[in-house]
XYZ file of C-alpha atoms in Angstrom:
485
model
C 97.951 118.754 92.998
C 98.674 115.542 91.109
C 95.787 113.634 89.551
C 96.235 109.988 89.619
C 89.162 101.411 85.242
C 86.335 100.702 83.117
C 83.528 98.870 84.920
C 84.703 95.539 83.529
C 88.180 96.113 84.912
C 86.839 96.914 88.358
C 84.678 93.796 88.389
C 87.669 91.711 87.318
C 89.659 93.126 90.213
C 86.994 91.838 92.605
C 88.371 88.340 92.101
C 91.477 89.244 94.121
C 92.201 87.289 97.284
C 91.191 88.787 100.620
C 94.134 90.146 102.546
C 94.875 88.631 105.951
C 95.968 90.552 109.048
C 99.681 91.172 109.081
C 100.205 90.584 105.351
C 101.326 94.195 104.936
C 104.697 93.307 106.432
C 105.296 90.392 104.024
C 107.239 92.480 101.513
C 110.285 94.665 102.146
C 109.382 98.125 103.422
C 110.475 101.089 101.328
C 112.159 104.111 102.834
C 110.541 107.500 103.302
C 111.775 109.969 100.741
C 111.842 113.373 102.426
C 110.747 116.184 100.105
C 109.671 119.796 100.296
C 106.117 120.160 101.540
C 103.612 121.337 98.904
C 103.082 125.085 99.158
C 99.455 124.800 100.261
C 100.329 122.552 103.212
C 103.743 123.967 104.159
C 103.886 124.944 107.845
C 106.996 125.955 109.806
C 108.373 123.021 111.772
C 106.608 120.409 109.634
C 108.452 118.241 107.116
C 106.992 116.054 104.375
C 107.906 112.746 102.792
C 106.626 110.182 100.336
C 106.484 106.419 100.695
C 105.818 103.719 98.114
C 103.326 101.094 99.345
C 101.630 98.125 97.624
C 98.488 99.078 95.727
C 97.096 95.626 96.547
C 98.422 94.051 99.743
C 97.500 90.576 98.512
C 100.187 91.169 95.878
C 102.795 93.080 97.905
C 105.474 92.682 95.247
C 103.173 94.057 92.547
C 102.206 97.574 91.553
C 103.014 100.302 94.057
C 101.154 103.474 94.908
C 102.400 106.478 96.828
C 101.329 108.153 100.044
C 102.585 111.441 101.386
C 103.171 111.980 105.090
C 104.035 114.937 107.286
C 106.000 115.009 110.525
C 105.972 117.468 113.378
C 109.027 116.128 115.162
C 109.609 116.191 118.904
C 112.297 118.651 119.859
C 112.981 116.933 123.167
C 115.021 113.736 122.625
C 115.060 112.967 126.355
C 111.254 112.779 126.531
C 110.554 111.409 123.054
C 108.759 108.011 123.155
C 107.932 107.366 119.495
C 105.407 108.405 116.861
C 101.746 109.385 117.017
C 99.958 108.621 113.761
C 96.929 110.843 113.224
C 93.819 111.153 111.056
C 91.346 114.077 111.074
C 88.339 112.164 109.683
C 86.567 112.626 106.395
C 87.965 110.541 104.768
C 90.026 113.592 103.893
C 93.563 114.912 103.639
C 95.711 114.784 106.767
C 99.046 116.453 105.994
C 98.194 119.640 107.896
C 96.657 117.835 110.877
C 99.770 117.699 113.097
C 100.126 121.476 112.838
C 96.400 121.903 113.510
C 96.603 119.769 116.641
C 99.371 122.000 117.913
C 97.317 125.090 117.030
C 94.250 123.928 118.977
C 96.284 123.269 122.079
C 97.852 119.843 122.127
C 99.901 119.932 125.356
C 103.612 120.538 124.960
C 104.332 117.390 126.973
C 102.534 115.354 124.296
C 104.381 117.180 121.520
C 107.645 116.424 123.335
C 106.712 112.757 123.720
C 105.897 112.069 120.064
C 106.737 112.854 116.505
C 103.209 113.669 115.323
C 102.598 112.143 111.895
C 99.978 113.179 109.353
C 99.106 111.356 106.143
C 97.015 111.981 103.078
C 95.323 108.571 102.783
C 95.701 106.810 99.446
C 93.359 108.340 96.878
C 93.281 111.717 98.624
C 95.258 114.934 98.544
C 98.843 114.357 97.517
C 98.652 110.563 97.908
C 97.813 109.374 94.384
C 94.560 111.396 94.361
C 91.296 110.236 92.827
C 88.885 111.925 90.472
C 85.314 111.232 89.393
C 85.149 114.194 86.972
C 82.109 115.568 88.773
C 80.162 118.613 87.684
C 79.344 121.369 90.169
C 75.772 120.017 90.391
C 77.130 116.590 91.276
C 79.531 118.027 93.831
C 76.638 119.902 95.431
C 75.179 116.511 96.391
C 78.144 116.252 98.757
C 78.938 113.373 101.062
C 75.482 113.450 102.624
C 72.584 113.264 100.138
C 69.747 115.785 99.952
C 66.524 115.564 101.959
C 64.001 113.476 100.014
C 60.481 114.784 100.468
C 58.890 112.074 98.285
C 59.850 108.668 96.785
C 60.244 110.496 93.479
C 63.006 112.571 95.085
C 64.879 109.358 95.903
C 64.558 108.129 92.314
C 65.697 111.477 90.946
C 68.736 111.449 93.197
C 69.408 107.835 92.171
C 69.799 108.990 88.573
C 72.353 111.597 89.658
C 74.311 109.249 91.905
C 74.386 106.509 89.248
C 76.064 108.921 86.857
C 78.621 109.835 89.527
C 79.408 106.151 90.111
C 79.793 105.541 86.364
C 82.190 108.489 86.124
C 84.262 107.191 89.027
C 84.468 103.759 87.391
C 85.795 105.113 84.095
C 87.963 107.903 85.473
C 91.720 108.222 85.152
C 92.139 106.930 88.717
C 89.673 104.011 88.436
C 92.320 101.293 88.272
C 93.242 102.042 91.880
C 89.630 102.443 93.013
C 89.053 98.905 94.386
C 92.095 99.227 96.647
C 91.514 102.678 98.180
C 89.920 101.143 101.260
C 90.195 101.577 104.995
C 91.774 98.125 105.248
C 94.593 99.165 102.919
C 94.945 102.615 104.479
C 95.445 100.856 107.820
C 98.143 98.703 106.241
C 99.684 101.895 104.859
C 99.850 103.303 108.382
C 101.783 100.262 109.513
C 104.136 100.666 106.558
C 104.741 104.265 107.648
C 105.547 103.021 111.149
C 108.029 100.501 109.819
C 109.590 102.950 107.373
C 110.211 105.383 110.238
C 112.032 102.648 112.175
C 109.496 102.333 114.992
C 108.572 98.993 116.589
C 105.181 100.368 117.602
C 103.045 103.419 116.827
C 100.376 105.238 118.778
C 97.313 106.619 116.975
C 94.883 109.530 117.346
C 91.889 109.696 115.005
C 88.611 111.594 114.828
C 85.280 110.752 113.140
C 86.099 108.520 110.116
C 89.558 108.311 111.687
C 87.985 106.290 114.513
C 87.077 103.538 112.067
C 90.541 103.733 110.520
C 92.097 103.480 113.979
C 89.801 100.588 114.879
C 90.734 98.698 111.726
C 94.417 99.470 112.309
C 94.234 98.126 115.878
C 92.386 95.025 114.626
C 94.776 94.207 111.778
C 97.994 95.187 113.573
C 97.478 94.611 117.314
C 101.165 93.844 117.909
C 102.446 97.123 116.476
C 99.884 99.538 117.898
C 100.766 101.188 121.186
C 98.220 103.713 122.548
C 95.118 104.158 120.399
C 92.757 107.106 120.934
C 89.611 107.322 118.803
C 87.338 110.340 119.167
C 83.761 110.867 117.853
C 83.215 107.277 116.906
C 81.617 105.616 113.926
C 79.828 102.313 114.603
C 81.726 99.031 114.405
C 80.749 98.636 110.731
C 82.174 102.036 109.797
C 80.546 104.391 107.306
C 78.233 101.897 105.637
C 74.569 102.425 104.775
C 73.504 102.093 108.424
C 76.364 104.225 109.690
C 75.225 106.955 107.322
C 71.641 106.724 108.546
C 72.838 107.296 112.116
C 73.511 110.941 111.250
C 69.759 111.548 111.459
C 69.727 110.333 115.044
C 72.746 112.522 115.707
C 70.866 115.636 114.591
C 67.914 114.784 116.828
C 70.282 114.167 119.758
C 72.186 117.429 119.263
C 69.584 119.947 118.116
C 68.053 120.491 121.591
C 71.331 122.134 122.693
C 70.988 124.748 119.949
C 67.246 125.137 120.507
C 67.777 125.857 124.190
C 70.524 128.374 123.355
C 68.459 130.160 120.695
C 65.445 130.375 122.984
C 67.652 132.125 125.543
C 68.755 134.670 122.887
C 65.553 136.422 121.749
C 67.549 138.903 119.650
C 67.562 136.328 116.841
C 63.766 136.021 116.825
C 63.724 132.267 116.458
C 61.410 131.529 119.377
C 61.305 131.903 123.131
C 61.116 128.177 123.912
C 63.076 125.211 122.521
C 59.820 123.897 121.050
C 59.325 127.132 119.122
C 62.899 126.992 117.800
C 62.317 123.433 116.590
C 59.104 124.553 114.884
C 61.043 127.372 113.230
C 63.384 124.783 111.681
C 60.507 123.076 109.889
C 58.972 126.429 108.970
C 62.184 127.707 107.350
C 62.876 124.406 105.578
C 59.356 124.385 104.132
C 59.525 128.025 103.029
C 62.886 127.501 101.336
C 61.595 124.339 99.653
C 58.800 126.446 98.148
C 60.946 129.490 97.365
C 64.760 129.555 97.618
C 66.533 132.457 99.324
C 68.000 135.473 97.541
C 71.229 133.459 97.097
C 69.356 130.457 95.671
C 69.593 128.394 98.863
C 66.747 125.900 99.090
C 65.351 123.811 101.910
C 67.769 120.963 101.303
C 70.739 123.315 101.579
C 69.252 124.837 104.741
C 68.947 121.409 106.363
C 72.526 120.578 105.418
C 73.767 123.930 106.718
C 72.046 123.332 110.036
C 73.546 119.857 110.253
C 77.009 121.327 109.701
C 76.306 124.127 112.193
C 75.647 121.583 114.927
C 79.251 120.346 114.646
C 80.217 123.200 116.956
C 78.833 124.146 120.328
C 78.592 127.142 122.622
C 78.213 130.835 121.849
C 80.690 131.031 118.969
C 79.114 128.238 116.921
C 75.501 128.787 117.857
C 75.552 132.538 117.201
C 76.685 131.901 113.608
C 73.938 129.355 113.068
C 71.318 131.596 114.645
C 72.407 134.560 112.498
C 72.053 132.401 109.400
C 68.551 131.344 110.421
C 67.579 134.937 111.148
C 68.662 136.017 107.673
C 66.574 133.261 106.101
C 63.600 134.200 108.283
C 63.772 137.871 107.260
C 64.596 137.242 103.607
C 67.995 138.882 103.960
C 71.382 137.883 102.473
C 73.361 135.317 104.402
C 76.365 136.381 106.516
C 79.678 136.027 104.619
C 80.900 132.447 104.303
C 84.191 130.934 103.172
C 84.098 127.962 100.829
C 86.917 125.655 99.644
C 88.084 125.762 96.050
C 86.160 123.575 93.565
C 89.167 121.394 92.579
C 89.794 120.549 96.242
C 86.126 119.636 96.760
C 86.220 117.480 93.611
C 89.250 115.512 94.785
C 87.948 115.222 98.339
C 84.546 113.845 97.336
C 86.042 111.419 94.819
C 88.548 110.077 97.326
C 85.883 109.801 100.002
C 83.561 107.837 97.719
C 86.367 105.451 96.806
C 86.892 104.593 100.464
C 83.345 104.244 101.778
C 82.092 102.429 98.674
C 85.020 100.006 98.790
C 84.719 99.271 102.505
C 81.288 97.618 102.403
C 78.546 96.618 99.978
C 75.619 99.051 99.870
C 72.077 98.005 98.851
C 71.718 98.170 95.070
C 67.904 98.339 94.951
C 66.587 101.905 94.803
C 63.398 100.780 96.539
C 65.450 99.903 99.639
C 66.379 103.578 99.939
C 62.795 104.660 99.330
C 61.767 102.465 102.292
C 64.615 103.729 104.471
C 63.709 107.336 103.696
C 60.041 106.747 104.475
C 60.907 105.175 107.826
C 63.517 107.732 108.870
C 61.471 110.731 107.737
C 59.002 109.766 110.488
C 61.498 108.485 113.040
C 63.942 111.395 112.647
C 61.969 114.176 110.920
C 64.684 116.810 110.996
C 67.280 114.961 108.899
C 66.217 111.335 108.423
C 65.115 111.733 104.815
C 68.584 113.051 103.943
C 70.788 110.623 105.836
C 68.810 107.615 104.509
C 68.775 108.795 100.881
C 70.670 106.950 98.159
C 74.397 107.436 97.547
C 76.698 106.554 94.618
C 77.903 103.496 96.570
C 74.639 101.785 95.529
C 76.020 101.614 91.990
C 79.576 100.529 92.771
C 80.596 96.905 92.179
C 80.990 94.434 95.040
C 84.060 95.350 97.116
C 87.276 93.477 96.427
C 87.908 92.886 100.113
C 85.807 91.466 102.912
C 84.743 94.140 105.395
C 86.980 94.222 108.458
C 85.276 92.933 111.587
C 86.605 94.638 114.698
C 88.271 92.219 117.093
C 88.327 91.979 120.884
C 91.586 90.021 120.653
C 94.638 92.086 121.407
C 96.068 94.482 123.961
C 93.824 96.636 126.106
C 95.132 99.821 124.521
C 92.101 101.516 122.950
C 90.655 104.654 124.532
C 87.418 105.945 123.018
C 86.293 109.536 123.531
C 82.695 110.483 122.769
C 80.381 113.450 123.209
C 76.973 112.308 124.405
C 75.393 114.452 121.680
C 77.097 114.406 118.282
C 75.337 115.234 114.986
C 77.502 113.055 112.738
C 78.682 110.193 114.956
C 76.106 109.761 117.716
C 76.656 107.908 120.958
C 74.673 104.901 119.671
C 77.366 104.215 117.082
C 80.156 104.605 119.604
C 78.490 102.044 121.852
C 78.526 99.612 118.916
C 82.291 99.991 118.560
C 82.788 99.809 122.331
C 80.897 96.506 122.404
C 82.884 95.065 119.487
C 86.195 95.698 121.243
C 85.112 94.337 124.614
C 87.883 94.585 127.210
C 90.306 96.000 124.639
C 88.611 99.401 124.935
C 87.452 101.888 127.520
C 85.269 104.914 126.752
C 85.078 108.442 128.094
C 81.645 109.964 127.506
C 81.229 113.721 127.865
C 78.064 115.627 128.686
C 78.315 118.012 125.744
C 77.345 118.352 122.108
C 79.344 118.869 118.946
C 81.596 116.799 116.742
C 85.050 116.273 118.236
C 86.010 116.171 121.897
C 89.733 115.944 122.702
C 91.222 119.444 122.354
C 88.163 120.563 120.363
C 85.396 120.372 122.960
C 87.356 122.242 125.653
C 86.315 119.812 128.375
C 89.181 119.735 130.878
C 88.152 116.398 132.375
C 88.297 114.633 129.006
C 91.363 116.491 127.769
C 93.343 115.681 130.892
C 92.441 111.972 130.795
C 93.356 111.593 127.125
C 96.626 113.489 127.499
C 97.532 111.422 130.567
C 96.977 108.231 128.594
C 99.112 109.412 125.683
C 101.845 110.450 128.104
C 101.902 107.631 130.631
C 99.885 104.791 129.160
C 97.557 104.683 132.177
C 94.233 104.112 130.427
C 91.195 105.122 132.489
C 88.200 102.855 132.970
C 84.855 103.678 131.340
C 84.017 107.076 132.764
C 81.807 110.102 132.266
C 82.924 113.715 132.255
C 80.400 116.322 133.360
C 79.537 119.371 131.285
C 81.808 122.375 131.648
C 81.436 125.995 130.596
C 83.508 126.680 127.491
């Protein structure tokens, strides 16, 4: 994988002009150069290409950067309508996402209708990747900070995150750092559309991809066709308040698991949902005092539970319950698969570049101490993690003004949202729905988990989204009842 500014250089870059909607089409569009897919993303039926795009869209004739795309082409020219740009969330790599959508059951009619396009966003994967030269300890902090039991924990984590920020700002990829933003990634998407010869493009994005899709539809309303955004961030994206919402998401979603575990006494986690909730705090406290045989502490346990709530139903909940049981009995954890360290390094660096460049985070450590104190009480399961300080606190002021979602444009946005989602709760989705006004409609689904269309196995929601992608008949705001899956 290819590896792509001192602090003073980054601050100097902040003097750049703010890009205006539509500026991405001011300069001639380069052509896609079709190349062999990298071996770790090669999938039969998927082709890859690279495209040069402006590093800074306020200077479209200036320095270029490169993005890599993938294409799962329609094999039915009679039914083909155009392209469906996609993003899996993260921010993370997206080259393999078209193949994954096919694997999880995207209807053949939809695959016939579109060339499904994936993209590694700038700063990630094979698109001019970023680095922050993080140590394994720093990578362990992840995208969501650890649970802060005391104000001293916040200050300790501030020291760690400040070092990460300093490393990002002096890394080999730092010169591009101010421009690896959602605004510019959205412009890149429109460049991909133009380079593929399409007058308009449809879009399907999940999680962070909902904010990318929202920004894309705001900046390029005339060239977006059907926009589907699933598991929605709030209108402000992943900023400090969007991050704090994860704590509410855990509180919203955990009762589903607690009810399931109480109905499965073989795991010994309690016979009522209240007992299962109490077991959570018991295990977290015990692991805080004495880590497990693998060295897993209470902070890791809380994070593992948060991640376990992304799924739903027997398959996901049985894995989470088995993990809890092992902790409870002092036994080794069930086997787990983890990504390679270099991939985690690049992913976290690229992710930081985007979220820290999208909005300005509070720089005062005491602000995070206050947030943690409030959210530890308001959302005791995860509030003191989601509100904890992140490296963005030590990044310079963003070059670009944060994109404000607009209700001006075609009524072509369909939002899809589980009522209970640990990472992107319904409260955030309602914020985005309100910002778009009549431009959007929202399907809410009586289920938990992160990801709905094709992932949540709810036929009502799946059918409505597929029908919109196929025929353009967008439903009104509606609710889909729970289904067995």
